[in-house]
C-alpha positions in Angstrom: -120.9 -325.9 123.4 -121.3 -322.5 122.5 -124.9 -322.1 121.5 -124.6 -318.2 120.2 -126.0 -317.6 116.8 -122.8 -316.8 114.4 -123.0 -314.4 111.3 -120.3 -314.6 109.1 -119.5 -313.7 105.7 -117.6 -315.1 102.8 -116.5 -312.8 99.7 -116.0 -314.3 96.8 -113.5 -312.9 94.4 -114.5 -310.5 92.0 -115.6 -311.8 88.2 -113.5 -310.2 85.3 -116.7 -308.0 84.4 -116.5 -306.5 87.9 -112.8 -305.7 88.2 -113.3 -302.9 86.0 -115.9 -301.0 88.1 -114.9 -299.0 90.7 -116.1 -300.2 93.9 -114.9 -299.2 97.4 -114.7 -302.5 99.6 -112.7 -302.8 102.7 -112.4 -306.0 104.9 -111.2 -306.5 108.3 -111.4 -309.8 110.2 -114.9 -308.8 111.4 -116.3 -306.4 109.2 -116.9 -305.1 105.6 -117.1 -301.5 104.4 -118.8 -300.6 101.4 -118.5 -296.9 100.5 -119.6 -295.0 103.5 -121.5 -298.1 105.3 -119.8 -300.7 107.9 -121.5 -304.1 108.4 -120.3 -306.1 111.4 -120.2 -309.9 111.6 -118.6 -312.1 113.8 -116.0 -313.4 111.1 -115.3 -312.1 107.5 -113.6 -314.3 105.1 -111.9 -312.7 102.4 -111.9 -314.2 98.8 -108.5 -316.1 99.4 -109.8 -317.9 102.4 -110.5 -321.6 101.7 -113.5 -324.0 102.6 -111.6 -325.4 105.7 -111.3 -322.0 107.2 -115.0 -321.6 106.9 -116.1 -324.7 108.2 -114.0 -324.6 110.9 -115.1 -321.6 112.2 -118.6 -321.9 111.2 -119.8 -325.4 111.1 -117.2 -327.6 113.3 -118.5 -327.1 116.7 -122.0 -327.3 115.1 -121.8 -330.6 113.8 -120.2 -331.9 117.1 -123.0 -330.8 119.0 -125.1 -332.9 116.9 -123.3 -335.9 117.9 -124.1 -335.0 121.4 -127.6 -334.6 120.9 -128.1 -331.0 120.3 -130.2 -329.5 117.2 -128.1 -327.2 114.7 -128.8 -325.2 111.6 -126.7 -323.8 109.0 -128.0 -321.0 106.5 -126.0 -320.7 103.6 
């Protein structure tokens, strides 16, 4: 079982009121660039990612570990 802490980011779609604003936002699979700043994560889920993608990467192994007697926590 992988016991490392994982930090993932899921980006929501822009709201209608936000689409008119000029924002510089770029995604890769492990980072987000906002303007000049780059933020690193184990995984970045864009606005097109589904719930099962997030579950499979972030939670599935944690739940399986709980059935084997390990403790786990998810912050959302």
